[in-house]
PDB file of C-alpha atoms in Angstrom:
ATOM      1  CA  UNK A  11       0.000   0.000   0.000  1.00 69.00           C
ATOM      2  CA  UNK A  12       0.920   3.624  -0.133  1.00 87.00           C
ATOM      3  CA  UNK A  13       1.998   3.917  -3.675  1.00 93.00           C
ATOM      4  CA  UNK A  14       3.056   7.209  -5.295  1.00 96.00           C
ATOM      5  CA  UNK A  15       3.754   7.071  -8.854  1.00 96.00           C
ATOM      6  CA  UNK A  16       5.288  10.069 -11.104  1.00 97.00           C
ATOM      7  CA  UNK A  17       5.322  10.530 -14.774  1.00 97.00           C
ATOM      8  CA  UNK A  18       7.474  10.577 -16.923  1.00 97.00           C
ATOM      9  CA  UNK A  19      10.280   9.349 -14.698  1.00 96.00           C
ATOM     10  CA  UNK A  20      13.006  11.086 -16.890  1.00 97.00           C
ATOM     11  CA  UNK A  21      12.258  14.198 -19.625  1.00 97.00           C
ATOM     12  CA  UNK A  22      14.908  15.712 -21.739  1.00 97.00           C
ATOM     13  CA  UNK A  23      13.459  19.160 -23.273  1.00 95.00           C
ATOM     14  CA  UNK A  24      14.913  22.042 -24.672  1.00 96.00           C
ATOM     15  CA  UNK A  25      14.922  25.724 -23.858  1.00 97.00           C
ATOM     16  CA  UNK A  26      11.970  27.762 -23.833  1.00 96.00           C
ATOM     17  CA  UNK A  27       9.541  24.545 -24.110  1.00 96.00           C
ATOM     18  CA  UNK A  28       7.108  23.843 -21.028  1.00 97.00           C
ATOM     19  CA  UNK A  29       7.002  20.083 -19.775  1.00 97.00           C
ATOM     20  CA  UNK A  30       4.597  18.666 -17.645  1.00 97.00           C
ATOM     21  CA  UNK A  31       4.918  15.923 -14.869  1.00 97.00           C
ATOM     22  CA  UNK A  32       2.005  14.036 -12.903  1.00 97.00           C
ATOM     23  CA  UNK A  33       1.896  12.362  -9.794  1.00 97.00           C
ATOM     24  CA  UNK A  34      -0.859   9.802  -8.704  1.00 96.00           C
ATOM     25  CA  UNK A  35      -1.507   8.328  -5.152  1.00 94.00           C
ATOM     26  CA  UNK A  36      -2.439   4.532  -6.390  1.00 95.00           C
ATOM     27  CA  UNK A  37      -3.892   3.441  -3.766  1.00 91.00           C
ATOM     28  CA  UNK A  38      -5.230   6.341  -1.357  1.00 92.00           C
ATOM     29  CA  UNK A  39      -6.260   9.208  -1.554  1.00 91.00           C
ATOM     30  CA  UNK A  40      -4.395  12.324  -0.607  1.00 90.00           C
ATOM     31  CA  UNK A  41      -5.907  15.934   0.090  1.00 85.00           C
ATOM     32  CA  UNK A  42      -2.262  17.432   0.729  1.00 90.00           C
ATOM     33  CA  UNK A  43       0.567  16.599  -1.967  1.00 94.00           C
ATOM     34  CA  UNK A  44       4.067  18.450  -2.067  1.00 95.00           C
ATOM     35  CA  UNK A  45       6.345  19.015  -4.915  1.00 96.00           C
ATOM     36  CA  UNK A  46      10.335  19.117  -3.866  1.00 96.00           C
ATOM     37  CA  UNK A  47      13.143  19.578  -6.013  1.00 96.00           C
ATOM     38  CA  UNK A  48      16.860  17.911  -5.418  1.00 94.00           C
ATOM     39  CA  UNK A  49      19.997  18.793  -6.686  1.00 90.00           C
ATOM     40  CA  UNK A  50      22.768  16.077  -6.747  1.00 88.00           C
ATOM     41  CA  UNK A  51      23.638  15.221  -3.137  1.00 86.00           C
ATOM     42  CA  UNK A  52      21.314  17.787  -1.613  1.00 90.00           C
ATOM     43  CA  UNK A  53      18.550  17.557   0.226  1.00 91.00           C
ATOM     44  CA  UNK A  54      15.011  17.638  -0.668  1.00 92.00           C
ATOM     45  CA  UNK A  55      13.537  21.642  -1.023  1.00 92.00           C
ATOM     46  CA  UNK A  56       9.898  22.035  -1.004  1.00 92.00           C
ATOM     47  CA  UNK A  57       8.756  24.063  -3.679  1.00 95.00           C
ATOM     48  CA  UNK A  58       4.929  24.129  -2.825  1.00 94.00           C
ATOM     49  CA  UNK A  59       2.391  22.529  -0.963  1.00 92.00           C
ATOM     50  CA  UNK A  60      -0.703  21.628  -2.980  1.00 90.00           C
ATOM     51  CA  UNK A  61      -4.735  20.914  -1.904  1.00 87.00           C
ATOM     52  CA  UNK A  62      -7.041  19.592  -3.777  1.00 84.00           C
ATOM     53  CA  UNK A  63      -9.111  21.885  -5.047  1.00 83.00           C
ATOM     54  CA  UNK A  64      -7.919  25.155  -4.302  1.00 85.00           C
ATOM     55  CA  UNK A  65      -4.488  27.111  -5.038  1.00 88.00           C
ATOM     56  CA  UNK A  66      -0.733  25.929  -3.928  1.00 92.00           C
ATOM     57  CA  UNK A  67       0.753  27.202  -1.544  1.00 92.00           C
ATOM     58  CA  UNK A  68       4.668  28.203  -2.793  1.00 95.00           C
ATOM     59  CA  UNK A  69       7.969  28.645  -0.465  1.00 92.00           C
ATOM     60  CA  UNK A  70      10.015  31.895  -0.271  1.00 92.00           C
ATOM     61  CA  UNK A  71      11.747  32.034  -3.828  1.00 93.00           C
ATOM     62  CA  UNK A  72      10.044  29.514  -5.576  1.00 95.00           C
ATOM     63  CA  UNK A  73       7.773  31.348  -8.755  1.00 94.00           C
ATOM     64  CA  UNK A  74       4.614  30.240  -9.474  1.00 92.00           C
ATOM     65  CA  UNK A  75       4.264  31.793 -12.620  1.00 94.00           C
ATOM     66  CA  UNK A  76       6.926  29.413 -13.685  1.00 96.00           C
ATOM     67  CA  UNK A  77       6.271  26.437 -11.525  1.00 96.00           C
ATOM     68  CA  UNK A  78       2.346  25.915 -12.164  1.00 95.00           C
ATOM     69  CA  UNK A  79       1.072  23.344 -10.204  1.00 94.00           C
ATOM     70  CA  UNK A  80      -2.454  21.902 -10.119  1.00 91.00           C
ATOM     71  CA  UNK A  81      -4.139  19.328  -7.909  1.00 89.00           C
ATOM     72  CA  UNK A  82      -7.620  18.559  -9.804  1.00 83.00           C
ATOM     73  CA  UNK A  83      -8.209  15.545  -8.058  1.00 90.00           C
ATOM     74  CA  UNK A  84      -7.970  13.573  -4.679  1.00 91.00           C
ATOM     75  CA  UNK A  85      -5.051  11.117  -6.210  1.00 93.00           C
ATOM     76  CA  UNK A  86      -3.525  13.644  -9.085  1.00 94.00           C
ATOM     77  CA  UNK A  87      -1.133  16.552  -9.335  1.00 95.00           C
ATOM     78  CA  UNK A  88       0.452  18.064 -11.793  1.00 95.00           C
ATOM     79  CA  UNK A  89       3.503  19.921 -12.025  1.00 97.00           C
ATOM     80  CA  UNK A  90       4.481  22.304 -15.108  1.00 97.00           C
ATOM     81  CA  UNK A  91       7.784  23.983 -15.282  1.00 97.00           C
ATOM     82  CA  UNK A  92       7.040  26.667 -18.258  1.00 96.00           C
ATOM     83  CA  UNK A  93       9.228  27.869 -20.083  1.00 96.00           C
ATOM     84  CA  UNK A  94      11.876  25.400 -19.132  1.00 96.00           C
ATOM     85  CA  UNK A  95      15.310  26.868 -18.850  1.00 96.00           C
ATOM     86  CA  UNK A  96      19.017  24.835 -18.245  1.00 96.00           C
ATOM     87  CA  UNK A  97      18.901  26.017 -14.350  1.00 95.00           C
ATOM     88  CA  UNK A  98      15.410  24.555 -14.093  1.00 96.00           C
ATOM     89  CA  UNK A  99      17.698  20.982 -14.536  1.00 96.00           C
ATOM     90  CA  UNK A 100      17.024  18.784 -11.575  1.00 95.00           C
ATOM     91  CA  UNK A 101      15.260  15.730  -9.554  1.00 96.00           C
ATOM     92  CA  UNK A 102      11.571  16.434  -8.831  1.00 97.00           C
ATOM     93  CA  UNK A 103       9.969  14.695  -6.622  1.00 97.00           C
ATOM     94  CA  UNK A 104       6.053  14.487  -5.582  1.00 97.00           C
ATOM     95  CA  UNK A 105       4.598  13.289  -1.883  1.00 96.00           C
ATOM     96  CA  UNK A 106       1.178  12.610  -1.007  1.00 94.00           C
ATOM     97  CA  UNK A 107      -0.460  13.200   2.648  1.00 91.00           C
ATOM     98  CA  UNK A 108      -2.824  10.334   3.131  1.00 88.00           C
ATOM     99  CA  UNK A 109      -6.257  11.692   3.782  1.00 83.00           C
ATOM    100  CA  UNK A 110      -7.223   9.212   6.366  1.00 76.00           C
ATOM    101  CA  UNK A 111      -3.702   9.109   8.274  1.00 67.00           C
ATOM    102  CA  UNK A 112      -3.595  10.536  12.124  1.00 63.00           C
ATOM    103  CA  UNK A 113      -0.087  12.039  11.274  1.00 64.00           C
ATOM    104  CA  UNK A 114       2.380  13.883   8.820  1.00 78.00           C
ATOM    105  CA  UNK A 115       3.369  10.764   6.862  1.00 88.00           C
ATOM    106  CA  UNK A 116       4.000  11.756   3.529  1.00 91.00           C
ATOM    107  CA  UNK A 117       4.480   8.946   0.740  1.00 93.00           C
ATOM    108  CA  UNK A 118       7.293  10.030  -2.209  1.00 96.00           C
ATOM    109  CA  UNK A 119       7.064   9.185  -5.832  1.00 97.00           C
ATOM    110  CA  UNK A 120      10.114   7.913  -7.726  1.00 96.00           C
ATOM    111  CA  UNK A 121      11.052  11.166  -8.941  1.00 96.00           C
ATOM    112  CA  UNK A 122      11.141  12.692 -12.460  1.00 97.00           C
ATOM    113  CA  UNK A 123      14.806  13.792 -13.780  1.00 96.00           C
ATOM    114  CA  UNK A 124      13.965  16.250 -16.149  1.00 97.00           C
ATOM    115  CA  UNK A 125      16.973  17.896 -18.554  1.00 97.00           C
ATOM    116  CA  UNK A 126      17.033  21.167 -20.127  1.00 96.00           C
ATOM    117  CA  UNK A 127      19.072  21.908 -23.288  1.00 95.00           C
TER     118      UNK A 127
ATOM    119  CA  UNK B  26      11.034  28.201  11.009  1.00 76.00           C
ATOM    120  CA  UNK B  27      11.926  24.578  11.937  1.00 81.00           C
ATOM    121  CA  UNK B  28      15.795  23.834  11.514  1.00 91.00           C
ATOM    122  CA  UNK B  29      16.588  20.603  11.423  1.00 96.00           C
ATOM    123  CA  UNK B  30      20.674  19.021  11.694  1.00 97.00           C
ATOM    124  CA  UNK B  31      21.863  15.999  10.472  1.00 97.00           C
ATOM    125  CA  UNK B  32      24.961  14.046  11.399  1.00 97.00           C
ATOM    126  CA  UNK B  33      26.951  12.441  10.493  1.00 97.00           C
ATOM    127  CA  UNK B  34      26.845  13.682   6.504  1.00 96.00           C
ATOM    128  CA  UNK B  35      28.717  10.320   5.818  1.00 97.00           C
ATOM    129  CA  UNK B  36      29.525   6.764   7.876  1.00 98.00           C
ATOM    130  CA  UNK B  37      31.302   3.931   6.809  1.00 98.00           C
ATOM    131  CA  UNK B  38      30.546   0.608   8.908  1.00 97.00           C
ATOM    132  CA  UNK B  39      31.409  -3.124   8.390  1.00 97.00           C
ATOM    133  CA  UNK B  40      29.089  -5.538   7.442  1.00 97.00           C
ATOM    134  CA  UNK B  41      27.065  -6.605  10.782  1.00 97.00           C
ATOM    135  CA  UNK B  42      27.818  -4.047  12.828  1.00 97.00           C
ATOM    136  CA  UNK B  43      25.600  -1.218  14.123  1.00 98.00           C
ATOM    137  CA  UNK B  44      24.871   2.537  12.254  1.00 98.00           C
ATOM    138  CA  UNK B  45      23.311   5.389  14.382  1.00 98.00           C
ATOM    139  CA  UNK B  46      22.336   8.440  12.878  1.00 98.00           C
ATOM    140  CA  UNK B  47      21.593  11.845  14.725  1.00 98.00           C
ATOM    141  CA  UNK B  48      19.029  14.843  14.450  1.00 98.00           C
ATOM    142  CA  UNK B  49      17.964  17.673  16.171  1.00 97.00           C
ATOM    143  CA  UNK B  50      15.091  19.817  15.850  1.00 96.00           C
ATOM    144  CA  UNK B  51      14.707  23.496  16.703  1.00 95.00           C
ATOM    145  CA  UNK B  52      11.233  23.543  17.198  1.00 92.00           C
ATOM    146  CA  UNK B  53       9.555  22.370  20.026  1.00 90.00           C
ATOM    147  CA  UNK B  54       5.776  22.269  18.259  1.00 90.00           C
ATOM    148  CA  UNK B  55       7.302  19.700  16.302  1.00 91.00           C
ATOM    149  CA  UNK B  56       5.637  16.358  16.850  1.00 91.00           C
ATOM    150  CA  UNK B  57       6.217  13.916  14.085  1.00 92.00           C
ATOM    151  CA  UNK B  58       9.880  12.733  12.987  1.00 95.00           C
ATOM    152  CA  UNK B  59      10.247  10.027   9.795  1.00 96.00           C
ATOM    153  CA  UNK B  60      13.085   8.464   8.544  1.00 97.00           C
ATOM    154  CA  UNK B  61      13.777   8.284   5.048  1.00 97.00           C
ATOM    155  CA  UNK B  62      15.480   6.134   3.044  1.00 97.00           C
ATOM    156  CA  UNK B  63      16.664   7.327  -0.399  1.00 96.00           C
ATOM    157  CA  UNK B  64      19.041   5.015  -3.397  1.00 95.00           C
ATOM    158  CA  UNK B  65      20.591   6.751  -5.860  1.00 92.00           C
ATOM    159  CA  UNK B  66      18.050   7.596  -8.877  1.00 90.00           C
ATOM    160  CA  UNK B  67      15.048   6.847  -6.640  1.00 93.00           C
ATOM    161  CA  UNK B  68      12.576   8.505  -4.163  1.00 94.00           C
ATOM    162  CA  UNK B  69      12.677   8.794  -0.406  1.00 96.00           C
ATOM    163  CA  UNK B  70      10.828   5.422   0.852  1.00 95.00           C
ATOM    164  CA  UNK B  71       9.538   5.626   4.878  1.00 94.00           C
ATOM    165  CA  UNK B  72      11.174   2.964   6.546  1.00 96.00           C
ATOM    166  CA  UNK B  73      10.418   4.566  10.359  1.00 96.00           C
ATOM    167  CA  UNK B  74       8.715   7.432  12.125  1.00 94.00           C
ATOM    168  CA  UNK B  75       8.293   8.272  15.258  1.00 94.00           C
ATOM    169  CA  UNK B  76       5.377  10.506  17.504  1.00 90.00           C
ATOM    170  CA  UNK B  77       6.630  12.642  20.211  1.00 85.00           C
ATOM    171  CA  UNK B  78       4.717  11.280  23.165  1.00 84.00           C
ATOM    172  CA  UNK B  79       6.542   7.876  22.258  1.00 84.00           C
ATOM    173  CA  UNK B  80      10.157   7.596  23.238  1.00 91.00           C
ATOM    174  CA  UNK B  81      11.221   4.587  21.037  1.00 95.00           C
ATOM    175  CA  UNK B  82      10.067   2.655  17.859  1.00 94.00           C
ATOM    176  CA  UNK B  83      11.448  -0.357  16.579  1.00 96.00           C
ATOM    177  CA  UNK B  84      11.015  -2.478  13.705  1.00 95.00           C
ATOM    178  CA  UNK B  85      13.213  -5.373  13.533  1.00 96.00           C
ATOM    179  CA  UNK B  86      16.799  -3.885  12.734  1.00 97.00           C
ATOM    180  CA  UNK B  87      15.541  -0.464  12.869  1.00 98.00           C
ATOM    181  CA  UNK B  88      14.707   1.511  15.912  1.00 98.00           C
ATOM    182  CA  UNK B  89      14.229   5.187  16.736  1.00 98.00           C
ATOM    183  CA  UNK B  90      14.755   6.986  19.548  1.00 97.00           C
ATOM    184  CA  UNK B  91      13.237  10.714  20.607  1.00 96.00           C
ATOM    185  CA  UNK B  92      14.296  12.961  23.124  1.00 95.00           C
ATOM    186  CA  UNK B  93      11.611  15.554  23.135  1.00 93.00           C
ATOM    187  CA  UNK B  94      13.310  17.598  25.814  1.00 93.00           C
ATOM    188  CA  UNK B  95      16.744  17.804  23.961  1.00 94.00           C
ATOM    189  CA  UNK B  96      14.682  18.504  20.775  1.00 95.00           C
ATOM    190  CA  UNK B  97      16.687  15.015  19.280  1.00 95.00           C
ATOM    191  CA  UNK B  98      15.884  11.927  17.447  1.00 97.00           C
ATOM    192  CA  UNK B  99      18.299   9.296  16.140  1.00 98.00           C
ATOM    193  CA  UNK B 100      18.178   6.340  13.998  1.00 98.00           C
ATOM    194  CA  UNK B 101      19.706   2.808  14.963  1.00 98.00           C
ATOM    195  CA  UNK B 102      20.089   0.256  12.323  1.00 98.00           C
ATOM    196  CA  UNK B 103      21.616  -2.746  13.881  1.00 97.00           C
ATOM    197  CA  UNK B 104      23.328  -6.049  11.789  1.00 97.00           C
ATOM    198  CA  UNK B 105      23.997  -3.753   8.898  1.00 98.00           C
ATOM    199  CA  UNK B 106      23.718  -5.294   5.398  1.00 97.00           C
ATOM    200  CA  UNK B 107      25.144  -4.052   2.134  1.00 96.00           C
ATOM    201  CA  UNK B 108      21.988  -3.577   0.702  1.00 96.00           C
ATOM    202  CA  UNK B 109      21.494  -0.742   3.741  1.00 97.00           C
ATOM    203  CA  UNK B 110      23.773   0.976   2.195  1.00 97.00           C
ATOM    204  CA  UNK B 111      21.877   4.767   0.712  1.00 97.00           C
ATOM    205  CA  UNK B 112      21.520   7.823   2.062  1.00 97.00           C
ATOM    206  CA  UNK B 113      18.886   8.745   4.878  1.00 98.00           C
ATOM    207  CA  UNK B 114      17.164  11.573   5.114  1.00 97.00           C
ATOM    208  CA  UNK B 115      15.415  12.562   8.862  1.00 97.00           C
ATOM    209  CA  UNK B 116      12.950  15.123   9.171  1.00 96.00           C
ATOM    210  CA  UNK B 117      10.497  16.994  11.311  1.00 95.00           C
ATOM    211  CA  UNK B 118       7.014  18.046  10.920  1.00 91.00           C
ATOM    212  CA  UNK B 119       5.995  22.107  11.011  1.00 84.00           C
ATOM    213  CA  UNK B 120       2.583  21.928  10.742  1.00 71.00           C
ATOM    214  CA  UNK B 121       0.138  21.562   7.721  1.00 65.00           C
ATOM    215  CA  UNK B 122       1.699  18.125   7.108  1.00 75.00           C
ATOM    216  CA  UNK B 123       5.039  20.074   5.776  1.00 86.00           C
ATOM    217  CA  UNK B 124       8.499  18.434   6.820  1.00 91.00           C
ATOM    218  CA  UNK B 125      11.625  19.709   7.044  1.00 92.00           C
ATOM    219  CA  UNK B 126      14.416  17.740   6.233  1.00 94.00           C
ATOM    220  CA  UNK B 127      18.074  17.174   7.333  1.00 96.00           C
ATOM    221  CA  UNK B 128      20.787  17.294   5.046  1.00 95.00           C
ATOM    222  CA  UNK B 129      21.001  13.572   4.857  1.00 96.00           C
ATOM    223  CA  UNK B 130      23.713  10.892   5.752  1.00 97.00           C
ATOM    224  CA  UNK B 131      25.377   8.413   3.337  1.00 97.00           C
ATOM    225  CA  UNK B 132      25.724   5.167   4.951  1.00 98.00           C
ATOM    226  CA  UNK B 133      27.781   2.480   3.261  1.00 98.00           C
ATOM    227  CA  UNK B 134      28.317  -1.086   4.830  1.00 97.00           C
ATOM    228  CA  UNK B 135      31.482  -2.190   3.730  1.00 96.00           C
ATOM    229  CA  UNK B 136      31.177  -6.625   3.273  1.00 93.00           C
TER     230      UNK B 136
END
């Protein structure tokens, strides 16, 4: 149980193109999911904090004109990095709150490598 | 804002023997403290986590250990095995299900 999936697992893109990446809770459902980028032997940074149904909520630094996130449903959210540039290289990674857990626990995807040229 | 520390950033240990990791937290509303264990390419994957009004957690060769009023947890992985070997990541809870993490430790068990 507690499966988060992400998709595409790797995307190579060039400059100036938008790509999008999903993330599904499989088998719960999650009100809360995060979005966290990692550079190479870093730790994880969350970037936002999204609800279903209403607007993310973004950390200090971290634009959401660029990084447009949308959580439509109880098991989906989508990331979109528009406008992709070289910096925006990196690991993303989702996590999905459990709706029916009594604590924090957060469940992580695989992670989507995604390459700017 | 929560700060949480990590150490050590690396730790070598022979196959069998024990690995203890450390954190502390800075703040004291914090009440929830996973574990997380990362290999290289993948996600985190949960592997522990601890409540504070619980001192210790253990599952099989993992345990965890919480001392609220030192604001510090650690991790104890006992009869290491090579395929321990990854980084982990330990991190506390600041409300609205958000986590701060530590800077993570790589732990490789030498065979």
């Amino acid at each position: 149980g507690a499966v988060v999936s992400q998709h595409p697992s790797r995307v190579i893109c060039k400059s100036g193109t938008s790509v999008k990446i999903e993330c599904r809770s499989l088998d719960f459902q999650a009100t809360t999911m995060f979005w966290y980028r990692q550079f190479p032997k870093k730790s994880l940074m969350l970037m936002a904090t999204s609800n279903e149904g209403s607007k993310a909520t973004y950390e200090q630094g971290v634009e959401k004109d660029k990084f447009l996130i949308n959580h439509a449903s109880l098991t989906l959210s989508t990331l979109t990095v528009t406008s992709a540039h070289p910096e925006d290289s990196s690991f993303y990674i989702c996590s999905a709150a459990p709706t029916s857990a009594s604590t924090d626990t957060q469940y992580f995807g695989p992670g989507t490598r995604l390459t700017v040229l | 804002g929560e700060n949480v520390e990590q150490h050590p950033s690396t730790l070598s240990v022979q196959e069998g023997d024990s690995a203890v990791i450390k954190c502390t937290y800075s703040d004291s509303a914090s009440n929830y403290f996973p574990w997380y264990k990362q290999e290289l390419g993948k996600g985190p994957q949960l592997i522990i986590d601890i409540r504070s009004n619980v001192g210790e957690k253990k599952d099989q060769r993992i345990a965890v250990t919480l001392n609220k009023t030192a604001k510090h947890f650690s991790l104890h992985i006992t009869e290491t095995q090579p395929e321990d070997s990854a980084v982990y990541f330990c991190a506390a809870n600041r409300g609205s299900y958000q986590l701060t993490f530590g800077k993570g430790t790589k732990l490789s068990v030498i065979p």
